[in-house]
Short mmCIF file of C-alpha atoms in Angstrom, two decimals:
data_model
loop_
_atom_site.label_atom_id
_atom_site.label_comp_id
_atom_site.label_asym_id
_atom_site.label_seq_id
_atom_site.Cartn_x
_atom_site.Cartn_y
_atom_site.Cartn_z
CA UNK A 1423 105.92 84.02 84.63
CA UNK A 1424 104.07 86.03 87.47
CA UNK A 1425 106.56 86.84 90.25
CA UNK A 1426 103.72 89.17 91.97
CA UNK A 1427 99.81 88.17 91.53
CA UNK A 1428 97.03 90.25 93.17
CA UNK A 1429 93.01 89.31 92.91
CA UNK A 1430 89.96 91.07 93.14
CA UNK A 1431 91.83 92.95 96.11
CA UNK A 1432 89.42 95.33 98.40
CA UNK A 1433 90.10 97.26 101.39
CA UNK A 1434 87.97 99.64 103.28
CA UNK A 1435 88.35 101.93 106.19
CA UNK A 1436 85.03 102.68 107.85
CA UNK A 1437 83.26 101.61 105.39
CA UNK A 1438 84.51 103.82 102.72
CA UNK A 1439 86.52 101.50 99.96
CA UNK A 1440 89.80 103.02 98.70
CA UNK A 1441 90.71 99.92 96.87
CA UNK A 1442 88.22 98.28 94.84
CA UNK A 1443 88.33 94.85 93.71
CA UNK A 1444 91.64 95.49 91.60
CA UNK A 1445 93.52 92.81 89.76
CA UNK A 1446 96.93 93.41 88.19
CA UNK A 1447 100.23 91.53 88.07
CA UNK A 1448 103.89 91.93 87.71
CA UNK A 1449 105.61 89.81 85.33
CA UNK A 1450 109.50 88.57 87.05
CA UNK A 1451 112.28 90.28 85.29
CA UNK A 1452 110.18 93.47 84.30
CA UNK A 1453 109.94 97.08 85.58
CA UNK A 1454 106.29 97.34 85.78
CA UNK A 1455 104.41 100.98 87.34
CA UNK A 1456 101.19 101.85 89.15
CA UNK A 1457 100.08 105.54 88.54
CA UNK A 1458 97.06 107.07 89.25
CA UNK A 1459 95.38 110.85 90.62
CA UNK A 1460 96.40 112.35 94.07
CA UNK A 1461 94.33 110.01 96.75
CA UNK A 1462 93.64 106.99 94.12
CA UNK A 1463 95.01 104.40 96.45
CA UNK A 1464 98.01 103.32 95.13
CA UNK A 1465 99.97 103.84 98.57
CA UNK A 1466 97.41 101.33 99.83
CA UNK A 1467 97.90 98.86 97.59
CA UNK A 1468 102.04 99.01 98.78
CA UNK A 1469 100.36 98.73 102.18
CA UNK A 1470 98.29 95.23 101.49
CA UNK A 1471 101.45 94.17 99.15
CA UNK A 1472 103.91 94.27 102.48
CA UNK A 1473 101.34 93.40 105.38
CA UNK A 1474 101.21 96.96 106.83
CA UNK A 1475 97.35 96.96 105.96
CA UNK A 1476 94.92 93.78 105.71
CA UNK A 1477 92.36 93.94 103.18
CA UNK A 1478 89.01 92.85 103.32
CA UNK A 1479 89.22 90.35 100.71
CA UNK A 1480 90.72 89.04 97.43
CA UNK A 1481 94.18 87.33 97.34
CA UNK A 1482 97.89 88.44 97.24
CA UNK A 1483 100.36 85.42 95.43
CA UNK A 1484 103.76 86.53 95.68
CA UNK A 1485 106.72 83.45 93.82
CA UNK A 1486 103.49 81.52 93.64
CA UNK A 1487 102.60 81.78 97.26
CA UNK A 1488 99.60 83.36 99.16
CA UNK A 1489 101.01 86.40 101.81
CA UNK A 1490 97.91 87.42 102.13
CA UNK A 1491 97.94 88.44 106.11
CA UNK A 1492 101.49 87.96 106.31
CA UNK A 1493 103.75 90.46 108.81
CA UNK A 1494 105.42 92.47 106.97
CA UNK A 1495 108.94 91.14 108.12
CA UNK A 1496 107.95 87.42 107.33
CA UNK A 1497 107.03 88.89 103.75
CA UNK A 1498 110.49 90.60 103.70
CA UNK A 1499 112.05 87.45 104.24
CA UNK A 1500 109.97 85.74 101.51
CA UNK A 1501 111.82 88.42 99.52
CA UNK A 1502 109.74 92.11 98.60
CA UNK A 1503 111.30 94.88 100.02
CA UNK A 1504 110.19 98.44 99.44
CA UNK A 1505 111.21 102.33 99.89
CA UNK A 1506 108.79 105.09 101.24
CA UNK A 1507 107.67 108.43 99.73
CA UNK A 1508 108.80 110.07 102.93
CA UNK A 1509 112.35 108.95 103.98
CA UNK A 1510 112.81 106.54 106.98
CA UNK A 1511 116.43 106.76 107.83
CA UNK A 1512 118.08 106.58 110.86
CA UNK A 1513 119.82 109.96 110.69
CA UNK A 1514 121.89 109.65 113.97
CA UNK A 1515 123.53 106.56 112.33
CA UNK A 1516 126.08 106.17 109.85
CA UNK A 1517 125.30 105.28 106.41
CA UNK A 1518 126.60 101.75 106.82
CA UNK A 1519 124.84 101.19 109.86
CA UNK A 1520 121.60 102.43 108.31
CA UNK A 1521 122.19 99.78 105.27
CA UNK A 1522 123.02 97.10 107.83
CA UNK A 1523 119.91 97.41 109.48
CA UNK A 1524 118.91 96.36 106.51
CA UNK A 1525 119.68 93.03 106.89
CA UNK A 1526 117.93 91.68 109.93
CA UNK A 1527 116.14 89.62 107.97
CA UNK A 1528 118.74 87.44 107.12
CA UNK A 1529 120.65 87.15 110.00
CA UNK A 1530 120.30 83.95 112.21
CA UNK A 1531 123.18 83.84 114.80
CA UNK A 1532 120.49 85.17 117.29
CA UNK A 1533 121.24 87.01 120.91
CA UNK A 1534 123.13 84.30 122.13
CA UNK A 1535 125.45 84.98 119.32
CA UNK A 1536 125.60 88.10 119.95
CA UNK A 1537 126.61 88.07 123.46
CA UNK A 1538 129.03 85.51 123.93
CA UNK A 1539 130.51 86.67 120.20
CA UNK A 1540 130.71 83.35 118.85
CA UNK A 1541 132.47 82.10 115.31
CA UNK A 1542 129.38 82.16 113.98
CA UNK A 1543 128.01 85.68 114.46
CA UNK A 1544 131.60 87.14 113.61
CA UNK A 1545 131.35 85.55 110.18
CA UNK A 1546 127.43 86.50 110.13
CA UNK A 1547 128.63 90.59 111.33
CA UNK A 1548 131.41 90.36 108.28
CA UNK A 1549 129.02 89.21 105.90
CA UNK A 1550 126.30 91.55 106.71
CA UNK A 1551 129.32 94.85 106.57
CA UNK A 1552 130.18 93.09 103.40
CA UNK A 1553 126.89 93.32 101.40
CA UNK A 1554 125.96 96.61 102.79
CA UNK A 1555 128.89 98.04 101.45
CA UNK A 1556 128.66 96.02 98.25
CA UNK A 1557 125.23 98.20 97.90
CA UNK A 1558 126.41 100.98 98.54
CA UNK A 1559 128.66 101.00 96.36
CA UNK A 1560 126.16 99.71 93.57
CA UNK A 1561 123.94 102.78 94.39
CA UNK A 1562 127.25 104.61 94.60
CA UNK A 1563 127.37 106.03 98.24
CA UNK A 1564 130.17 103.88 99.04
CA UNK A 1565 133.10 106.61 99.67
CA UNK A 1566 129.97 108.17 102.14
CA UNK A 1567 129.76 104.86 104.38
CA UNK A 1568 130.73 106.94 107.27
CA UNK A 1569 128.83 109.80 107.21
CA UNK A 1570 125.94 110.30 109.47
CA UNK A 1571 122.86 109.88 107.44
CA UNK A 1572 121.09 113.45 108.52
CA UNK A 1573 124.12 115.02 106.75
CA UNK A 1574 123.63 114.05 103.42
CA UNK A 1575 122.10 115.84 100.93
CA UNK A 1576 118.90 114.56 100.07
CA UNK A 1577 119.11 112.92 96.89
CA UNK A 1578 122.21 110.88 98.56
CA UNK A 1579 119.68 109.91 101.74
CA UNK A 1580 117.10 108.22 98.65
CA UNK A 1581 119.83 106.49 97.68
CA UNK A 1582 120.83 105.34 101.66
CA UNK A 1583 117.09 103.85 101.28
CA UNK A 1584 117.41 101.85 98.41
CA UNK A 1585 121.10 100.26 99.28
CA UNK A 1586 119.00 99.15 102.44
CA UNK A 1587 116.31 97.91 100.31
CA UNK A 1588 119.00 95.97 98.04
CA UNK A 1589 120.63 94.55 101.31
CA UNK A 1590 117.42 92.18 102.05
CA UNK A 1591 118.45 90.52 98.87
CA UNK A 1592 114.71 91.09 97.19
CA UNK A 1593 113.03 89.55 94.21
CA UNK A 1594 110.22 91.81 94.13
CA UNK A 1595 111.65 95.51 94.94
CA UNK A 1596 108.35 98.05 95.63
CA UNK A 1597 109.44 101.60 95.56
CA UNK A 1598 107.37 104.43 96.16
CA UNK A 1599 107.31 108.12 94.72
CA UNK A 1600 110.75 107.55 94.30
CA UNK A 1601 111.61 110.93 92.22
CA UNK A 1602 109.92 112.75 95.05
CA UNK A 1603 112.23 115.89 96.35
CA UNK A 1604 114.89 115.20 93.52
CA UNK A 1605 116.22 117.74 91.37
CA UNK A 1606 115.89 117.14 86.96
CA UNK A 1607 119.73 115.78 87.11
CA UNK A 1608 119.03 113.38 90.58
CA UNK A 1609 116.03 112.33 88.05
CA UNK A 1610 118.21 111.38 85.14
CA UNK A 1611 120.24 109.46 87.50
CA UNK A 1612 116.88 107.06 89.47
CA UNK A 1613 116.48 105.96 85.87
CA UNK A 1614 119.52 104.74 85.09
CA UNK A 1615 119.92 103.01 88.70
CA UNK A 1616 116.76 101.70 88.08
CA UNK A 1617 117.69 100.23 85.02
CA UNK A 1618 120.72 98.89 86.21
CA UNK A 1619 119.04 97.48 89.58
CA UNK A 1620 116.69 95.35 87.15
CA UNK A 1621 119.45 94.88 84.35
CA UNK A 1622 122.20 93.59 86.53
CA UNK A 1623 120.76 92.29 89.55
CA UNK A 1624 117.60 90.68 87.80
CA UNK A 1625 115.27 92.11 90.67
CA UNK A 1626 111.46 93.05 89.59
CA UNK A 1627 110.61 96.29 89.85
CA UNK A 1628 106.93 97.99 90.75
CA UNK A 1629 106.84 101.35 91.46
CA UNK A 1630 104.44 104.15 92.49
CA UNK A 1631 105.41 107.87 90.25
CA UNK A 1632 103.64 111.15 89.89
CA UNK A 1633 106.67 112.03 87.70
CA UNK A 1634 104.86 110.54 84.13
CA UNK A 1635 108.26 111.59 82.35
CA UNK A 1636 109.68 108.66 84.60
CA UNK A 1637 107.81 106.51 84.11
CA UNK A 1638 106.89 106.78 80.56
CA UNK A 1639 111.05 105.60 80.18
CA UNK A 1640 111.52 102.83 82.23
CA UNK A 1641 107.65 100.92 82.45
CA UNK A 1642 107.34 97.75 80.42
CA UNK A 1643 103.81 98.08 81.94
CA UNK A 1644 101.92 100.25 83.67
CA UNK A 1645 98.68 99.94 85.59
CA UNK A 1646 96.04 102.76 86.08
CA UNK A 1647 93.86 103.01 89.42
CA UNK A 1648 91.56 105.70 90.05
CA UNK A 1649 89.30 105.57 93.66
CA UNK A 1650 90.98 102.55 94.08
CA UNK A 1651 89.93 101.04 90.88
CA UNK A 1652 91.55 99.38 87.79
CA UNK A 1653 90.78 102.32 84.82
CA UNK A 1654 93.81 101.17 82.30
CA UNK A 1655 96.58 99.02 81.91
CA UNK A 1656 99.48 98.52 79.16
CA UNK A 1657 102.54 99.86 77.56
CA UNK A 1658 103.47 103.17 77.70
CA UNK A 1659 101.94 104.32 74.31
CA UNK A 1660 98.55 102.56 75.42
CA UNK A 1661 98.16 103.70 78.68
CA UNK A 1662 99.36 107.40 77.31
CA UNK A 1663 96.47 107.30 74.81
CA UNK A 1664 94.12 105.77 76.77
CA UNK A 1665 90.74 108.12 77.13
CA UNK A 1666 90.10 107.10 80.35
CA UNK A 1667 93.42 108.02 81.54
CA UNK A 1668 93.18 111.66 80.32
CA UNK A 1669 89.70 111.90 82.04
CA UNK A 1670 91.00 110.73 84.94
CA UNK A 1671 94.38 113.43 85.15
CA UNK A 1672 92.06 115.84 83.95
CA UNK A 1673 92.67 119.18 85.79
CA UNK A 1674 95.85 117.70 88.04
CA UNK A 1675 99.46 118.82 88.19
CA UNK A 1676 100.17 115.48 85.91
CA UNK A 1677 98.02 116.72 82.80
CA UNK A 1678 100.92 117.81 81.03
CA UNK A 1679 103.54 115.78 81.74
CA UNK A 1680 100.85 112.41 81.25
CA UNK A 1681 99.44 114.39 77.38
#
């Protein structure tokens, strides 16, 4: 079953296309990856996925349901959350507090909650320091909960991200370039948290990776865009073989790592 169907998708910016009618989906339950040459669009694609960017056309089904032109936090709700390529912590904030943030989505006691303190939003506030640190200690930061965030190292900060990302409770979790800036050991470890994020908490993963080492180990599929543009799509053998795929890393930093 599709958890995450996209159509024909196109988006321009002045009239120059960087995504071009691409179709691809993401089966629910799977680990799926979407890699591709410096400046092939696959940031944009996160972009139309989450409602920071609205395409020209085509359609985005996510559990079955169009969020095509969604806000992004209505589409969080409806259950995709996703990490950056370049961090977006809170760094004056603890590392609880950053995950907690996290959870604004699914918090409904409201201001007036909040300022008269009622039953309600004390259960709401313990629930929401409950999850976050149940996270945090899946992504195991949990002995780190009261650290400011700027004053972790910054492997430990990715993983401040993703505990966030885990406390909107997602279906669909989008993560991009998420090796970026980690050392060969930090590596080792994204794999086996990603692994155990999909294994254990039965979220869908799609992710965006320049490290082709990465992804080669934990893709069940993997979809190839170059200029915006569907080239290849398969297993990890296919896409590794694929001629069109080698043409298309020819002469980039990935060559090696992709042959």
């Amino acid at each position: 079953m599709a958890l995450l169907e996209v159509h024909d998708l196109v988006l321009s910016f002045a009239g120059l296309e960087v995504i071009r009618e691409l179709t691809f989906m993401v089966e629910q339950g799977t680990i799926a990856s979407m890699i591709g040459p410096n400046g092939a669009g696959k940031t944009s694609v996160f972009n139309c996925l989450t409602g920071f960017y609205r395409p020209d056309s085509g359609q985005i089904k996510f559990n079955d349901h169009s969020i095509l032109r969604r806000k992004p936090h209505k589409i969080t709700r409806a259950g995709m959350a996703r990490t950056f390529q370049n961090l977006r912590l809170f760094k004056s904030m603890t590392v609880l507090e950053n995950v907690m943030s996290g959870m604004h989505c699914r918090t409904s006691a409201g201001a007036l909650g909040a300022v008269f303190h009622t039953p309600s939003q004390h259960r709401e506030e313990e629930l929401i320091t409950r999850v976050s640190e149940e996270c945090l200690a899946f992504v195991g930061l949990l002995e780190k909960k009261d650290h400011y965030a700027g004053n972790l190292p910054y492997g430990d900060q990715r993983r401040v991200e993703w505990a966030r990302a885990l406390a909107t409770k997602p279906r669909l979790l989008l993560l991009d370039e998420p090796a970026a800036g980690l050392n060969h050991d930090e590596k080792q470890e994204l794999i086996e948290l990603i692994l155990h994020i999909r294994n254990e908490l039965g979220i869908t993963i799609l992710l965006i990776e320049h490290d082709m080492g990465l992804v080669m180990k934990v893709s069940e599929k993997i979809t190839v865009i170059d200029y915006g543009k569907k080239i290849a799509e398969g297993t990890a053998g296919e896409v590794q073989n694929n001629p069109k795929v080698i043409e298309a890393y020819l002469g980039s930093e990935d060559e090696e790592d992709l042959l």
